[in-house]
Coordinates of C-alpha atoms and ligand atoms in Angstrom, one line a residue:
M1 CA -11.5 -23.0 -18.7
A2 CA -12.8 -19.6 -19.8
M3 CA -11.8 -16.8 -17.5
P4 CA -14.7 -14.5 -16.9
S5 CA -13.7 -10.9 -16.7
H6 CA -15.4 -8.1 -14.8
P7 CA -14.4 -4.5 -14.7
H8 CA -14.5 -4.6 -10.9
Y9 CA -11.6 -6.7 -9.7
G10 CA -8.6 -5.7 -11.7
V11 CA -6.9 -9.1 -11.6
G12 CA -7.3 -9.2 -15.4
I13 CA -7.2 -12.6 -17.0
L14 CA -5.0 -14.1 -14.3
Q15 CA -7.8 -15.5 -12.2
P16 CA -11.6 -15.8 -12.4
V17 CA -13.1 -12.6 -11.3
A18 CA -16.5 -11.4 -10.3
P19 CA -18.1 -8.4 -8.6
V20 CA -17.9 -10.3 -5.3
D21 CA -14.8 -12.3 -5.6
P22 CA -15.5 -16.0 -5.1
V23 CA -11.9 -16.9 -4.1
P24 CA -12.2 -18.2 -0.5
S25 CA -10.2 -16.8 2.3
G26 CA -6.7 -18.1 2.5
R27 CA -6.5 -19.3 -1.1
R28 CA -3.2 -18.8 -2.9
T29 CA -4.0 -16.6 -5.8
L30 CA -2.0 -15.1 -8.7
L31 CA -2.5 -11.3 -8.5
A32 CA -1.4 -8.5 -10.8
G33 CA -1.9 -4.8 -11.2
W34 CA -3.7 -3.3 -14.1
G35 CA -0.5 -3.5 -16.2
R36 CA -0.4 -7.3 -15.8
A37 CA 3.3 -7.2 -16.1
T38 CA 4.6 -8.5 -12.8
P39 CA 2.1 -11.0 -11.2
S40 CA 2.9 -12.8 -8.0
S41 CA 1.1 -15.3 -5.7
A42 CA -0.3 -14.4 -2.3
D43 CA -3.1 -15.6 -0.1
L44 CA -6.1 -13.4 -0.9
V45 CA -8.2 -12.8 2.2
D46 CA -11.5 -11.0 2.1
V47 CA -12.2 -9.0 5.3
T48 CA -14.9 -6.8 6.8
P49 CA -14.2 -4.2 9.5
D50 CA -15.3 -6.9 12.0
T51 CA -13.0 -9.7 10.8
L52 CA -10.0 -7.4 9.9
A53 CA -8.3 -7.7 13.3
A54 CA -8.4 -11.5 13.3
A55 CA -6.9 -11.4 9.7
V56 CA -4.1 -9.1 10.8
K57 CA -3.3 -11.3 13.8
D58 CA -3.1 -14.2 11.4
L59 CA -0.6 -12.6 9.0
P60 CA 2.5 -14.8 8.2
R61 CA 6.1 -13.6 8.5
R62 CA 5.9 -12.3 4.9
G63 CA 3.3 -9.9 6.2
G64 CA 0.2 -8.4 4.5
I65 CA -1.0 -5.5 2.4
A66 CA -4.4 -4.1 1.6
R67 CA -5.8 -4.3 -1.9
G68 CA -8.6 -2.3 -3.4
L69 CA -9.7 -3.0 -7.0
G70 CA -6.2 -3.7 -8.3
R71 CA -6.2 -0.6 -10.6
S72 CA -2.7 0.4 -9.7
Y73 CA -0.6 -0.5 -12.8
G74 CA 2.3 -2.1 -10.9
D75 CA 2.8 -4.1 -7.8
P76 CA 1.7 -2.1 -4.7
A77 CA -1.3 -4.3 -4.0
Q78 CA 0.6 -7.6 -4.3
N79 CA 2.6 -9.4 -1.6
S80 CA 4.4 -12.4 -3.0
G81 CA 4.3 -15.3 -0.6
G82 CA 2.3 -13.3 2.0
H83 CA -1.3 -12.2 2.5
V84 CA -3.3 -9.6 0.6
L85 CA -6.3 -8.2 2.5
R86 CA -9.3 -7.0 0.6
L87 CA -12.0 -5.1 2.3
V88 CA -15.5 -6.2 1.2
P89 CA -17.4 -3.1 0.1
E90 CA -20.2 -2.3 2.5
N91 CA -22.4 0.2 0.5
E92 CA -25.1 0.1 3.1
R93 CA -22.8 2.0 5.5
I94 CA -22.4 5.0 3.3
V95 CA -23.5 8.1 5.2
I96 CA -23.9 11.5 3.6
D97 CA -24.0 14.6 5.8
D98 CA -25.7 17.4 3.8
R99 CA -24.8 20.0 6.5
T100 CA -21.1 19.6 6.0
C101 CA -21.2 18.3 2.4
T102 CA -19.2 15.2 3.5
V103 CA -19.6 11.5 3.1
T104 CA -18.4 8.7 5.5
T105 CA -17.8 5.4 3.8
G106 CA -15.9 2.1 4.2
A107 CA -12.6 2.0 2.4
G108 CA -13.7 -1.0 0.3
V109 CA -16.4 1.0 -1.4
S110 CA -15.6 2.0 -5.0
I111 CA -16.0 5.4 -6.7
D112 CA -18.3 3.5 -9.1
D113 CA -20.7 2.5 -6.3
L114 CA -20.4 5.9 -4.6
L115 CA -21.3 7.9 -7.7
A116 CA -24.5 5.9 -8.2
I117 CA -25.5 7.1 -4.7
I118 CA -24.2 10.6 -4.4
V119 CA -24.8 12.0 -7.9
P120 CA -28.6 11.7 -7.7
R121 CA -28.3 13.5 -4.3
G122 CA -26.5 16.4 -5.9
Y123 CA -22.9 15.6 -5.1
F124 CA -19.7 14.6 -6.9
V125 CA -16.5 13.1 -5.6
P126 CA -13.8 15.7 -4.9
V127 CA -11.3 13.9 -7.2
T128 CA -11.7 11.0 -9.7
P129 CA -9.1 9.2 -11.6
G130 CA -9.6 8.1 -15.3
T131 CA -11.4 5.0 -14.1
R132 CA -14.2 4.9 -11.5
F133 CA -13.3 1.3 -10.6
V134 CA -11.0 2.3 -7.7
T135 CA -11.8 2.0 -4.0
I136 CA -11.7 4.8 -1.4
G137 CA -8.9 3.0 0.3
G138 CA -6.9 2.9 -2.9
A139 CA -7.7 6.6 -3.6
I140 CA -6.3 7.7 -0.3
A141 CA -3.3 5.3 -0.2
S142 CA -2.2 6.6 -3.7
D143 CA -3.4 10.1 -3.0
I144 CA -4.9 10.1 -6.4
H145 CA -5.3 13.2 -8.6
G146 CA -7.8 14.0 -11.3
K147 CA -8.2 16.6 -14.1
N148 CA -8.9 19.2 -11.4
H149 CA -5.6 19.1 -9.4
H150 CA -4.7 22.6 -10.3
A151 CA -8.0 23.8 -8.9
D152 CA -8.8 21.3 -6.1
G153 CA -5.7 19.4 -5.2
S154 CA -5.5 15.6 -4.7
F155 CA -7.9 13.2 -2.9
G156 CA -6.1 13.5 0.5
D157 CA -6.7 17.2 0.5
H158 CA -10.4 16.5 1.0
V159 CA -10.2 13.8 3.7
S160 CA -11.3 15.2 7.0
S161 CA -10.6 12.0 9.0
L162 CA -10.0 8.3 8.6
R163 CA -9.8 5.2 10.7
L164 CA -6.6 3.1 10.3
M165 CA -5.9 -0.3 11.6
L166 CA -2.3 -0.5 12.7
A167 CA -0.1 -3.6 12.7
D168 CA -0.9 -4.3 16.4
T169 CA -4.7 -4.2 15.4
T170 CA -5.3 -0.9 17.2
V171 CA -7.7 1.3 15.3
V172 CA -6.7 4.9 15.3
D173 CA -8.9 7.8 14.2
I174 CA -6.6 10.3 12.5
A175 CA -7.1 13.7 10.8
P176 CA -5.0 16.7 9.6
D177 CA -5.2 17.9 13.3
R178 CA -5.2 14.5 15.0
D179 CA -1.8 12.8 14.7
P180 CA -1.1 14.8 11.5
E181 CA 2.2 12.9 11.0
L182 CA 0.6 9.6 10.7
F183 CA -2.4 11.1 8.8
W184 CA -0.1 12.5 6.1
A185 CA 2.1 9.5 6.0
T186 CA -1.0 7.5 5.2
I187 CA -2.1 9.9 2.4
G188 CA -0.1 8.5 -0.5
G189 CA 1.5 5.9 1.8
M190 CA 0.6 2.9 -0.4
G191 CA -1.0 0.9 2.4
L192 CA 2.2 0.7 4.3
T193 CA 1.1 2.4 7.5
G194 CA -2.0 0.2 8.0
V195 CA -5.4 -0.7 6.6
I196 CA -7.7 2.2 6.1
V197 CA -11.1 1.0 7.5
D198 CA -13.2 4.0 6.6
A199 CA -12.9 7.7 5.9
T200 CA -14.8 11.0 5.9
F201 CA -14.2 13.3 3.0
R202 CA -15.7 16.4 1.4
L203 CA -18.0 16.2 -1.7
I204 CA -18.5 18.7 -4.5
P205 CA -22.1 20.0 -4.6
I206 CA -23.5 19.8 -8.2
E207 CA -26.7 21.1 -9.8
T208 CA -26.7 18.6 -12.6
S209 CA -25.0 15.4 -13.6
R210 CA -23.8 16.8 -16.9
M211 CA -20.5 18.3 -17.8
S212 CA -20.2 21.4 -20.0
V213 CA -17.2 20.6 -22.1
E214 CA -14.9 22.6 -24.4
T215 CA -12.8 20.6 -26.9
R216 CA -10.0 22.1 -28.9
R217 CA -7.7 20.4 -31.4
I218 CA -4.3 22.0 -31.1
G219 CA -1.4 21.5 -33.5
H220 CA 1.6 21.9 -31.2
L221 CA 2.7 21.2 -27.7
D222 CA 3.7 24.8 -26.9
E223 CA 0.2 26.1 -27.7
I224 CA -1.4 23.3 -25.6
M225 CA 0.8 24.3 -22.6
A226 CA 0.2 28.0 -23.1
R227 CA -3.6 27.4 -23.1
M228 CA -3.5 25.2 -20.1
S229 CA -1.5 27.8 -18.2
E230 CA -3.8 30.6 -19.1
S231 CA -6.9 28.7 -18.0
D232 CA -5.6 27.5 -14.6
A233 CA -7.6 30.0 -12.6
T234 CA -10.8 29.8 -14.7
V235 CA -11.3 26.1 -15.6
R236 CA -11.9 23.4 -13.0
Y237 CA -11.2 20.3 -15.1
S238 CA -8.5 20.2 -17.8
V239 CA -6.6 17.5 -19.6
A240 CA -4.7 17.3 -22.9
W241 CA -4.3 14.1 -24.9
I242 CA -1.1 14.2 -26.8
D243 CA 0.0 12.4 -29.9
L244 CA 3.6 11.4 -29.0
L245 CA 4.2 10.0 -32.4
A246 CA 4.0 13.4 -34.1
T247 CA 7.3 15.1 -34.8
G248 CA 8.7 18.3 -36.2
R249 CA 6.3 21.2 -36.4
H250 CA 3.5 18.9 -35.1
L251 CA 5.5 17.8 -32.0
G252 CA 3.1 17.2 -29.1
R253 CA 0.0 18.0 -31.0
G254 CA -3.2 17.1 -29.2
V255 CA -6.7 17.6 -28.0
L256 CA -7.4 19.8 -25.0
T257 CA -10.7 19.3 -23.1
N258 CA -11.8 21.7 -20.4
A259 CA -14.9 21.2 -18.4
E260 CA -17.2 22.4 -15.6
H261 CA -20.1 20.8 -13.9
A262 CA -23.1 22.1 -16.0
T263 CA -25.6 24.3 -14.2
A264 CA -29.3 23.7 -14.4
D265 CA -29.8 26.6 -16.8
Q266 CA -27.3 25.1 -19.2
L267 CA -29.5 22.0 -19.8
G268 CA -31.7 21.5 -22.7
P269 CA -35.4 20.3 -22.2
R270 CA -34.4 16.6 -22.6
E271 CA -31.7 16.7 -19.9
A272 CA -33.8 19.0 -17.6
V273 CA -36.4 16.3 -17.1
D274 CA -34.0 14.6 -14.6
Q275 CA -31.1 16.9 -14.1
L276 CA -29.2 14.6 -11.7
A277 CA -29.8 11.4 -13.6
Y278 CA -26.8 9.1 -13.4
A279 CA -26.2 5.8 -15.2
G280 CA -22.6 4.8 -14.6
K281 CA -23.0 1.6 -16.6
Q282 CA -24.2 3.4 -19.8
L283 CA -22.2 3.2 -22.9
V284 CA -20.3 6.3 -23.7
A285 CA -21.6 8.2 -26.8
V286 CA -18.4 7.8 -28.8
P287 CA -16.7 4.6 -27.7
P288 CA -12.9 4.9 -27.6
V289 CA -11.3 3.0 -30.5
V290 CA -8.6 0.5 -29.4
P291 CA -6.8 -1.8 -31.9
A292 CA -7.1 -5.6 -31.6
P293 CA -4.6 -7.5 -29.5
G294 CA -1.4 -8.2 -31.3
L295 CA -1.8 -5.2 -33.6
I296 CA 0.2 -2.8 -31.5
N297 CA 3.0 -1.5 -33.7
R298 CA 4.3 1.9 -34.8
L299 CA 2.2 1.8 -38.0
S300 CA -1.1 0.8 -36.4
V301 CA -0.7 3.2 -33.5
G302 CA 0.4 6.0 -35.8
A303 CA -2.8 5.5 -37.9
F304 CA -4.9 5.3 -34.8
N305 CA -3.5 8.6 -33.4
E306 CA -4.0 10.3 -36.8
V307 CA -7.7 9.3 -37.0
W308 CA -8.3 10.3 -33.4
Y309 CA -6.6 13.7 -33.9
R310 CA -8.5 14.5 -37.1
K311 CA -11.8 13.5 -35.7
A312 CA -11.6 16.0 -32.9
P313 CA -13.2 19.4 -33.6
V314 CA -11.0 22.4 -34.1
V315 CA -13.1 23.9 -31.4
R316 CA -16.4 23.0 -29.8
E317 CA -17.8 24.8 -26.8
G318 CA -20.6 24.1 -24.3
E319 CA -21.1 20.5 -25.3
L320 CA -23.0 18.6 -22.6
Q321 CA -21.4 15.2 -21.8
S322 CA -22.3 12.7 -19.1
I323 CA -20.0 12.0 -16.2
P324 CA -18.8 8.6 -17.6
T325 CA -18.2 10.2 -21.1
Y326 CA -16.0 13.0 -19.7
F327 CA -14.3 11.3 -16.8
H328 CA -14.2 7.6 -17.5
P329 CA -14.4 6.8 -21.2
L330 CA -11.9 3.9 -21.0
D331 CA -14.2 2.1 -18.5
L332 CA -16.4 1.2 -21.5
V333 CA -13.7 -1.1 -22.8
G334 CA -13.5 -3.4 -19.8
A335 CA -10.2 -5.1 -20.3
W336 CA -8.4 -2.8 -22.7
N337 CA -5.2 -3.5 -20.8
R338 CA -5.1 -6.9 -22.6
V339 CA -4.5 -5.1 -26.0
Y340 CA -0.9 -4.9 -25.0
G341 CA -0.4 -8.6 -25.3
R342 CA 1.1 -11.3 -23.0
N343 CA 3.8 -9.1 -21.4
G344 CA 1.3 -6.5 -20.3
L345 CA 1.8 -2.8 -20.2
L346 CA 3.5 -0.2 -18.1
Q347 CA 2.4 3.3 -17.5
Y348 CA 5.3 5.7 -17.1
Q349 CA 4.0 8.7 -15.2
F350 CA 6.2 11.5 -13.9
V351 CA 5.9 15.2 -12.8
V352 CA 8.4 18.0 -13.4
P353 CA 8.1 21.3 -11.6
F354 CA 7.0 24.5 -13.2
G355 CA 10.1 26.1 -14.8
A356 CA 11.2 22.7 -16.2
E357 CA 9.0 23.0 -19.3
G358 CA 12.2 22.5 -21.4
V359 CA 12.7 19.1 -19.8
L360 CA 9.1 18.1 -20.5
R361 CA 9.7 19.0 -24.1
T362 CA 12.9 17.1 -24.3
V363 CA 11.2 14.0 -22.8
I364 CA 8.5 14.3 -25.5
E365 CA 11.1 14.7 -28.2
R366 CA 13.0 11.6 -27.0
I367 CA 9.9 9.5 -26.9
S368 CA 8.8 10.8 -30.2
A369 CA 12.2 10.0 -31.8
S370 CA 12.2 6.4 -30.3
A371 CA 10.6 3.6 -32.3
L372 CA 8.1 2.8 -29.6
P373 CA 4.4 2.6 -30.5
I374 CA 2.8 4.8 -28.0
F375 CA -0.9 5.7 -27.9
L376 CA -2.3 8.9 -26.8
T377 CA -0.6 10.3 -23.8
V378 CA -2.1 12.3 -21.0
L379 CA -0.8 15.7 -20.0
K380 CA -2.1 17.6 -16.9
R381 CA -1.1 20.6 -14.8
F382 CA -0.8 20.1 -11.1
G383 CA -1.3 22.8 -8.5
A384 CA 0.8 22.8 -5.3
G385 CA 1.3 19.5 -3.5
N386 CA 0.1 18.7 0.0
P387 CA 1.9 17.6 3.2
G388 CA 1.7 13.9 2.3
H389 CA 5.3 12.6 2.5
L390 CA 4.9 10.3 -0.5
S391 CA 2.1 12.1 -2.2
F392 CA 3.0 12.3 -5.9
P393 CA 1.7 15.7 -7.1
L394 CA 3.8 18.8 -7.0
G395 CA 3.2 22.1 -8.8
G396 CA 4.2 21.3 -12.3
W397 CA 3.4 19.2 -15.4
T398 CA 2.6 15.5 -15.3
L399 CA 2.8 13.2 -18.3
A400 CA 1.4 9.6 -18.3
I401 CA 2.5 7.3 -21.1
D402 CA 1.2 3.7 -21.7
V403 CA 3.5 1.4 -23.5
A404 CA 3.8 -2.4 -23.9
A405 CA 6.1 -3.8 -21.3
N406 CA 9.4 -5.5 -22.3
R407 CA 9.8 -3.7 -25.6
A408 CA 13.4 -3.7 -26.9
G409 CA 15.1 -0.5 -26.0
L410 CA 12.4 0.5 -23.5
S411 CA 14.4 0.1 -20.3
E412 CA 17.3 2.2 -21.7
L413 CA 14.9 4.9 -22.8
L414 CA 13.2 5.0 -19.4
R415 CA 16.5 5.1 -17.5
H416 CA 17.4 8.1 -19.6
L417 CA 14.1 9.8 -19.0
D418 CA 14.4 9.0 -15.3
A419 CA 17.6 11.0 -15.1
L420 CA 16.1 14.0 -17.0
V421 CA 13.0 14.0 -14.7
L422 CA 15.0 13.7 -11.5
D423 CA 17.6 16.2 -12.5
A424 CA 14.8 18.7 -13.0
G425 CA 13.4 18.1 -9.5
G426 CA 10.6 15.8 -10.6
R427 CA 9.5 12.4 -9.4
H428 CA 7.6 9.2 -10.5
Y429 CA 4.1 8.0 -9.4
L430 CA 4.3 5.0 -7.1
A431 CA 0.7 3.9 -8.1
K432 CA 1.9 3.4 -11.7
D433 CA 5.4 2.2 -11.1
F434 CA 7.0 -1.2 -11.4
Q435 CA 10.4 -0.4 -12.9
T436 CA 11.8 2.6 -11.1
S437 CA 14.8 2.1 -8.8
P438 CA 15.0 2.7 -5.0
A439 CA 17.5 5.5 -5.7
A440 CA 15.1 7.2 -8.1
I441 CA 12.4 7.1 -5.5
R442 CA 14.8 8.4 -2.8
R443 CA 15.8 11.4 -5.0
G444 CA 12.2 12.1 -6.1
Y445 CA 10.7 12.0 -2.6
P446 CA 13.1 14.1 -0.4
R447 CA 10.9 13.4 2.7
L448 CA 11.3 9.6 2.4
D449 CA 13.3 9.3 5.6
E450 CA 10.7 11.2 7.6
W451 CA 8.1 8.9 6.2
L452 CA 10.2 5.8 7.0
A453 CA 10.6 7.0 10.6
I454 CA 6.8 7.3 11.0
R455 CA 6.3 3.9 9.5
G456 CA 8.9 2.6 11.9
R457 CA 6.9 4.1 14.8
V458 CA 3.6 2.4 13.9
D459 CA 5.0 -0.8 12.2
P460 CA 8.5 -1.5 13.6
A461 CA 8.4 -5.1 12.5
G462 CA 7.4 -4.3 8.9
V463 CA 4.1 -6.3 9.1
W464 CA 2.8 -4.2 6.1
S465 CA 4.7 -5.5 3.2
S466 CA 4.2 -5.5 -0.6
D467 CA 6.1 -6.3 -3.7
L468 CA 6.5 -2.6 -4.2
S469 CA 7.8 -2.0 -0.6
R470 CA 10.4 -4.8 -1.0
R471 CA 11.4 -3.6 -4.5
L472 CA 11.9 0.0 -3.5
G473 CA 13.2 -0.5 0.0
L474 CA 10.2 1.2 1.7
T475 CA 10.9 -0.8 4.9
P476 CA 10.6 0.7 8.3
T477 CA 13.3 2.2 10.4
T478 CA 12.8 1.9 14.2
N479 CA 14.7 4.9 15.6
Ligands
FAD1 C1 -7.5 3.4 -16.5 C2 -6.9 3.9 -15.3 C3 -6.8 5.3 -15.1 C4 -6.2 5.9 -14.0 N1 -6.2 7.2 -13.9 C5 -5.6 7.8 -12.8 C6 -5.6 9.2 -12.6 O1 -6.1 9.9 -13.4 N2 -5.1 9.7 -11.5 C7 -4.5 8.9 -10.5 O2 -4.1 9.4 -9.5 N3 -4.5 7.5 -10.7 C8 -5.1 7.0 -11.8 N4 -5.1 5.6 -11.9 C9 -4.5 4.8 -10.8 C10 -5.5 4.5 -9.7 O3 -6.3 5.6 -9.4 C11 -4.7 4.2 -8.4 O4 -3.8 3.2 -8.7 C12 -5.6 3.7 -7.3 O5 -4.9 3.6 -6.1 C13 -6.3 2.4 -7.5 O6 -7.2 2.1 -6.5 P1 -7.6 0.6 -6.2 O7 -8.8 0.6 -5.3 O8 -7.7 -0.3 -7.4 O9 -6.3 0.2 -5.3 P2 -5.2 -1.0 -5.6 O10 -4.6 -0.8 -6.9 O11 -5.8 -2.3 -5.2 O12 -4.2 -0.6 -4.4 C14 -3.4 0.6 -4.6 C15 -2.7 1.0 -3.3 O13 -3.7 1.3 -2.3 C16 -3.5 0.5 -1.1 N5 -4.8 0.3 -0.5 C17 -5.9 -0.2 -1.1 N6 -6.9 -0.2 -0.2 C18 -6.4 0.1 1.0 C19 -6.9 0.3 2.3 N7 -8.2 0.0 2.6 N8 -6.1 0.7 3.3 C20 -4.8 1.0 3.0 N9 -4.3 0.9 1.8 C21 -5.1 0.5 0.8 C22 -2.8 -0.8 -1.6 O14 -2.1 -1.4 -0.6 C23 -1.9 -0.2 -2.7 O15 -0.7 0.2 -2.2 C24 -5.7 5.0 -13.0 C25 -5.7 3.6 -13.1 C26 -6.3 3.1 -14.3 C27 -6.4 1.6 -14.4

């Protein structure tokens, strides 16, 4: 049977998918993350805020975990042998408050759906990842970051309150000043403190729906990093795409794109006709090129990276781009994760603090010297982290590398990189992980025990359970 695919539910080719998932409540389903590398079976239960309590009471011994759109790369939204609860998006309950520039929305609503409503009203989300197919629940539970972390922080920094259903089905209304411990344990808590039912968070007012983008092709890593450091205070959005296959004097060459929300006076006559026009589903102007399945090898990826680098302008300033083109170009290629073949892909994302630039460089040299075919890699600068116990960002440099899973030599290389990252005071991103060890997480997240104690307070029996929580030992303590 042909498996229909939709960019919405990220269960890839493992099950039939559709915008409103047809799998009936209680049906055992094979679920995976975006990397498709470690699928497992669970009962997938669609819930609304009204049916959530009954579904929580009905959880088996193996427990349950919330799932958004399955855009985490690894296993945090899977629960082998247990239940997985998915909040149905209720777009009709989205409420914008123009006075406070905030929105209140159900946690099952996606950034995709939200943008279609808020952009024409003159707002943008405070933080967006590289795909708009994530839910607000998933954005908070992973405390996602965007290209503006150095300027605006991560998603959790903008949440003014949220309602959380606990394991005993109590719904608590928490905020940075109402049970701050539980609030910050939930920001980046990977769904393991409860199910976020809805949240209120700040929006960015915008004059237009266009981005004013500066693109710069840069021949070496050192120059890219120097430019990113210089523009911290003046540029809101910044990201560099790095060619990890380049070596020697081209090590870490790449393309830096900086952007701001365009103001009305920056628009040409054509765009000014409807300055807040937004069409999330539109094709991007220059579709990203991705090789066909089975063609991922050092040669093809090297050729791809070369073409991509050469086609970038040496410098281009003030180019107007749409929101999807600047923020979400990969969404055009719905199931690009399949390019990596049967074993799926992993994304290795880490952060090292400022001062550890030498370690970042060593990591890049080691990857560059390995025989692994690695596409463009994303480098960003983070500003200071927030009080979230398991929130990933900390002031420093983050690198995200996509690579086909199960490649010979990959585990050894990653173990080696883990040690470099951890010795430098860095850490790994739980939303991308499916191969790090409990010890690596413990070292990278020094407030883990504090978080475990809070989890023990609200979920002593460990009702909230996922493949990730079992794999990494994120199980509650009760004292
Ligand atoms: C192409 C691509 C680009 C990406 N770019 C970025 C990026 O730039 N920055 C970044 O930070 N991340 C990025 N990500 C990762 C993504 O933003 C996160 O994994 C995000 O959490 C996915 O949201 P989701 O709705 O799909 O959640 P899922 O993947 O389904 O779940 C993620 C976690 O959220 C929990 N969760 C979901 N809903 C709820 C709820 N209602 N209550 C409590 N917990 C809940 C789940 O239990 C799980 O632990 C990217 C992913 C992809 C595929």
